Tab-separated table of C-alpha atoms in Angstrom:
chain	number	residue	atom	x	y	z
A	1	UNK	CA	-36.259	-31.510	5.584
A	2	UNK	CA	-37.134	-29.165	8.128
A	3	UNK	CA	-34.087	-29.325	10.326
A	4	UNK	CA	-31.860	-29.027	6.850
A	5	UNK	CA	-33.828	-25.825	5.968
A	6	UNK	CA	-33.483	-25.196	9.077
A	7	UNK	CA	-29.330	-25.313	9.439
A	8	UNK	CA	-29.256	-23.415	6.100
A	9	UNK	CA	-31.242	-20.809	6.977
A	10	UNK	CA	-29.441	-20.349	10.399
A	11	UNK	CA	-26.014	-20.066	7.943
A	12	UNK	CA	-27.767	-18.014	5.974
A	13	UNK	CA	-28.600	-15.046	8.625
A	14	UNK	CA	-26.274	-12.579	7.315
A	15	UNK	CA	-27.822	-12.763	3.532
A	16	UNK	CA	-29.953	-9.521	2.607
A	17	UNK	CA	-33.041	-9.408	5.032
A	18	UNK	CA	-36.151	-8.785	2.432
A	19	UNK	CA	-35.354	-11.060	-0.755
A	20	UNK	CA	-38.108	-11.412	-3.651
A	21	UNK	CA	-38.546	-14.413	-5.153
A	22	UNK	CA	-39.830	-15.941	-8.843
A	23	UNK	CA	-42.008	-18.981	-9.381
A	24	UNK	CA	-43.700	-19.580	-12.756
A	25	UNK	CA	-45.990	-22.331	-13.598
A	26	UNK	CA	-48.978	-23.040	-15.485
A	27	UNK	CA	-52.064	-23.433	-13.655
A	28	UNK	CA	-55.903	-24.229	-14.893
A	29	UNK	CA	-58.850	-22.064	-14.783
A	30	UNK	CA	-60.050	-23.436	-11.741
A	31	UNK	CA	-56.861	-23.177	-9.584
A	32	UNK	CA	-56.262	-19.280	-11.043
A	33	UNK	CA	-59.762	-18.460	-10.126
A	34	UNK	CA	-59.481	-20.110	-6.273
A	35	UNK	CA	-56.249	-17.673	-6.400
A	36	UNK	CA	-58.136	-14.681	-7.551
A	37	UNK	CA	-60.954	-14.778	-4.843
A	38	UNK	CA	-58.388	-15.325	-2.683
A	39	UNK	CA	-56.520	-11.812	-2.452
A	40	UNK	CA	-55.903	-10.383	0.869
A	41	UNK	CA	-56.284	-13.691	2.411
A	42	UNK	CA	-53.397	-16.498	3.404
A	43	UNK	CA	-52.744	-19.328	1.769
A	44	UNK	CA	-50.391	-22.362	2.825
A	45	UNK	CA	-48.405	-24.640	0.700
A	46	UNK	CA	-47.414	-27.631	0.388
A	47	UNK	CA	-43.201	-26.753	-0.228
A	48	UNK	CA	-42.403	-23.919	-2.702
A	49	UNK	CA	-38.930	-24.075	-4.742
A	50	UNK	CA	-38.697	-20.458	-6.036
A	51	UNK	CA	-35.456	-18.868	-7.981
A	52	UNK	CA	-33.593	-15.285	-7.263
A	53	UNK	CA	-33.498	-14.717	-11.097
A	54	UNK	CA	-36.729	-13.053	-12.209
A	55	UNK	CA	-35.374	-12.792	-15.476
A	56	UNK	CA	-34.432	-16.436	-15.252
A	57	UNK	CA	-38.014	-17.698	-13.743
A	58	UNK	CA	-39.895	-15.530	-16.397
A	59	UNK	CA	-38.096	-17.218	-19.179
A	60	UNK	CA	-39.779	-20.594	-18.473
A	61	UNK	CA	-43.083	-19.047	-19.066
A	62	UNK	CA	-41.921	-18.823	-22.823
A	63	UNK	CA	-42.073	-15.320	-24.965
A	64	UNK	CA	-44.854	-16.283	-26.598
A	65	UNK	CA	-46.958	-16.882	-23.222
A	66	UNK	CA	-50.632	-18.410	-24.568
A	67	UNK	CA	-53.284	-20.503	-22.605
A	68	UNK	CA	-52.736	-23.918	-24.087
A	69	UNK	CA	-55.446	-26.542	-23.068
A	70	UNK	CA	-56.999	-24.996	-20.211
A	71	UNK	CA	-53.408	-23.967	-18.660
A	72	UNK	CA	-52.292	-20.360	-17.572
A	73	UNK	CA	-49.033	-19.025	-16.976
A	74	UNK	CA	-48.785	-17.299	-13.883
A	75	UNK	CA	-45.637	-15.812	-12.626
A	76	UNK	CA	-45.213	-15.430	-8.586
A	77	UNK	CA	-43.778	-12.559	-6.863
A	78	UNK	CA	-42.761	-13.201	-3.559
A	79	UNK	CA	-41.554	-10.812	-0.661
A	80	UNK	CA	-39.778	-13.223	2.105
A	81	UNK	CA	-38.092	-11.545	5.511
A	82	UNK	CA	-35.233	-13.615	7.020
A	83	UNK	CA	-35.665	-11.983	9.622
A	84	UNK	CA	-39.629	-12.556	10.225
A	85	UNK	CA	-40.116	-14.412	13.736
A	86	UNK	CA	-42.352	-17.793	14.084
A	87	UNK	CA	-41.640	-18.618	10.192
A	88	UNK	CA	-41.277	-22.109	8.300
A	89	UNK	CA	-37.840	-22.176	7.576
A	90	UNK	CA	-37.031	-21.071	3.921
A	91	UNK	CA	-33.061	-20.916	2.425
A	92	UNK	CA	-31.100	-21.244	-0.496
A	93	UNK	CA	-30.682	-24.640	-1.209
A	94	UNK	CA	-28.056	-24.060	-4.079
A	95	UNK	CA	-25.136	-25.925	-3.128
A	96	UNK	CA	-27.107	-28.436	-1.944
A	97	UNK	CA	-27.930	-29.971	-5.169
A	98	UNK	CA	-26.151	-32.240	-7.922
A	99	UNK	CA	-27.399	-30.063	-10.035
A	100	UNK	CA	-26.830	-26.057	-10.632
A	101	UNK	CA	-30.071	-24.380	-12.520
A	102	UNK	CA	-29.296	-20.986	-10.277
A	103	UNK	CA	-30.489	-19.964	-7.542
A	104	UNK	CA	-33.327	-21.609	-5.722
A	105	UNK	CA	-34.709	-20.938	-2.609
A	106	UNK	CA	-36.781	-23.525	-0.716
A	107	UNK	CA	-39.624	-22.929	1.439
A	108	UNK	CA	-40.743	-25.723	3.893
A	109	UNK	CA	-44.244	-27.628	3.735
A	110	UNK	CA	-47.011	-25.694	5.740
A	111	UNK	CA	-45.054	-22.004	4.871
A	112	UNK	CA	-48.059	-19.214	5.175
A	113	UNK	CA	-48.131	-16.552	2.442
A	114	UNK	CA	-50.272	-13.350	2.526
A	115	UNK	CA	-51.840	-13.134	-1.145
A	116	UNK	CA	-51.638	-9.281	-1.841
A	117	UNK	CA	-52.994	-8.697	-5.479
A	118	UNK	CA	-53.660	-10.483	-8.750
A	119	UNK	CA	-53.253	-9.047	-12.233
A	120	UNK	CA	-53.295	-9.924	-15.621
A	121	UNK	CA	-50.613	-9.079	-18.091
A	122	UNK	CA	-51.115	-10.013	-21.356
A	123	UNK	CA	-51.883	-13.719	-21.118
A	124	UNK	CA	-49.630	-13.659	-17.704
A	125	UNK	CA	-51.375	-13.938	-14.618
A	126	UNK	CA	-48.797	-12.279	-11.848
A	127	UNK	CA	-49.671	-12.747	-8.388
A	128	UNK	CA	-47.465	-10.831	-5.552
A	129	UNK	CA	-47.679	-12.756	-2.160
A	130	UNK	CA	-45.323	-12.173	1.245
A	131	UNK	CA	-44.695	-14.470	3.484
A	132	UNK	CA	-46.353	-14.411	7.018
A	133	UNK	CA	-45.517	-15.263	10.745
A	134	UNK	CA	-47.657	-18.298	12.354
A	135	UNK	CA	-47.845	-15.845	14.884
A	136	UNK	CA	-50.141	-13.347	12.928
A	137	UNK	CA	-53.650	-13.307	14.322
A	138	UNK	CA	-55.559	-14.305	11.102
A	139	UNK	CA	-52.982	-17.501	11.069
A	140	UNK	CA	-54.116	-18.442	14.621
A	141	UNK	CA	-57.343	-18.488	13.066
A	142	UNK	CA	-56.614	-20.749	10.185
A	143	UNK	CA	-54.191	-23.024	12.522
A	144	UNK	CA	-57.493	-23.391	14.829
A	145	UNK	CA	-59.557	-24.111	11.770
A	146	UNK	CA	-57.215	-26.530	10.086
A	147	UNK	CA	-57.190	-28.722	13.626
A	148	UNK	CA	-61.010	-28.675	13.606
A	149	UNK	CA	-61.435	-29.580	9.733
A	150	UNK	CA	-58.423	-32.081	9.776
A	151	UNK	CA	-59.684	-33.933	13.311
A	152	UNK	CA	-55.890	-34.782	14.152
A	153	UNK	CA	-52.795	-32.845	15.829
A	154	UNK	CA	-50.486	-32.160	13.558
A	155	UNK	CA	-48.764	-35.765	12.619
A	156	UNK	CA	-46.314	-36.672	9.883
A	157	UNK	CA	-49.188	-38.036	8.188
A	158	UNK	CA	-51.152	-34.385	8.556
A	159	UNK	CA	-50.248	-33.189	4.756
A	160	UNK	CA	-52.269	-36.513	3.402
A	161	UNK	CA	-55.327	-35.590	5.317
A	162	UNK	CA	-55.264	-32.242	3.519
A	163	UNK	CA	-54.553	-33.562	0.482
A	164	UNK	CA	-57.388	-35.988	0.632
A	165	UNK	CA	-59.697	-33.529	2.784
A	166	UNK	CA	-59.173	-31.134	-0.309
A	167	UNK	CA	-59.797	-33.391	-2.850
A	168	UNK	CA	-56.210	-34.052	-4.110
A	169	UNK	CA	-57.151	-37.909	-4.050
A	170	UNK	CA	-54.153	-38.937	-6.675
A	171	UNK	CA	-51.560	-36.974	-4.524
A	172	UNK	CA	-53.420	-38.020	-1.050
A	173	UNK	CA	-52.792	-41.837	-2.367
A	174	UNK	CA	-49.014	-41.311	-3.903
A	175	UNK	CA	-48.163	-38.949	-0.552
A	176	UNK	CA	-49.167	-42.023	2.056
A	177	UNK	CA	-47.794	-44.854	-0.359
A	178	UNK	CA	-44.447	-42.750	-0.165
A	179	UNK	CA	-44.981	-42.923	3.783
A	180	UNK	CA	-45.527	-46.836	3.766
A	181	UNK	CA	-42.225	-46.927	2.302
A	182	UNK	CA	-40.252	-44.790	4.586
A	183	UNK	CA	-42.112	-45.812	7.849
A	184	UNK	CA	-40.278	-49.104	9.525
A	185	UNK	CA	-42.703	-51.887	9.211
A	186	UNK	CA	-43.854	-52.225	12.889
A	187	UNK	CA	-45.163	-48.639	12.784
A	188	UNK	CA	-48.348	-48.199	14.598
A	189	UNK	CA	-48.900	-45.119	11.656
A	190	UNK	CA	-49.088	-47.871	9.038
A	191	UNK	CA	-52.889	-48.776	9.453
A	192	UNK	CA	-53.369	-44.891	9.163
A	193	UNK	CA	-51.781	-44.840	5.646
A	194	UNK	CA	-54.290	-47.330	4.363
């Protein structure tokens, strides 16, 4: 995936440097309050699909947007430079799918984001985050952490560790069952999985 978002990005270079970006989803108390005490600090995901449509992304949120069993709607800002050095690769993946729902823009596993603020509109959480260099000092930091809370270089098998290391059992368990399928049987990283 990385080399693909890689290519695409590379095609991509001459595409408006500073593009904002729309992600809405429903999240529960618990994961909108770890996001709240969590402004002016970085965060890393896992792999972020986001759309160019604002209008579009808000849409899915409803009209009508309520808390409904302990999930919020929160709608995602995001500032991403092309042109940023030392970033996970990001691009629109648009033409590479079957199917067209717009514009999307994939960011790869492991992309840092700079949380800037949190606010509540109505029942809408909307969070504004820009994307960040592994260069920047305060990733270094969390890079240096990560090794020393994780125990392992950085593997193929590294997003299961932080999965499991934050709790995430159920998608710790479904992430290294996926790996048991794609890893050729005489695979030393087998025993790891289980």
């Amino acid at each position: 995936m990385y080399t693909r978002l890689k290519l695409l990005q590379n095609k991509q270079q001459d595409v408006s440097t500073v593009i904002h970006l729309y992600l809405a989803q429903q999240m529960s108390s618990d994961e909108r309050l770890q996001l709240e005490n969590s402004v002016d600090h970085l965060i890393s995901t896992m792999s972020l699909s986001t759309s160019i449509d604002r209008i579009g992304a808000r849409f899915l949120l409803g009209d009508n947007s309520r808390v409904i069993h302990d999930m919020h709607p929160v709608f995602f800002q995001i500032t991403a430079d092309s042109q940023l050095e030392n970033v996970k690769p990001f691009a629109n993946i648009s033409g590479e799918s079957a199917i067209d729902n717009g514009q999307k823009i994939l960011f790869m596993l492991g992309s840092i984001f700079r949380l800037d603020s949190i606010r509540k509109e109505g029942y809408v959480t909307l969070v504004k985050m820009t994307i960040c260099s592994d260069d920047n000092h305060d990733c270094q930091t969390l890079f240096q952490h990560m090794r020393q809370e994780i125990g392992e270089e950085n593997t193929l098998l590294t997003p299961g560790t932080v999965l499991g290391k934050s709790g995430r059992l159920d998608q710790a368990e479904l992430f290294y069952f996926e790996m048991l399928k794609a890893l050729p049987v005489d695979d030393d990283r087998i025993e790891n999985c289980y």
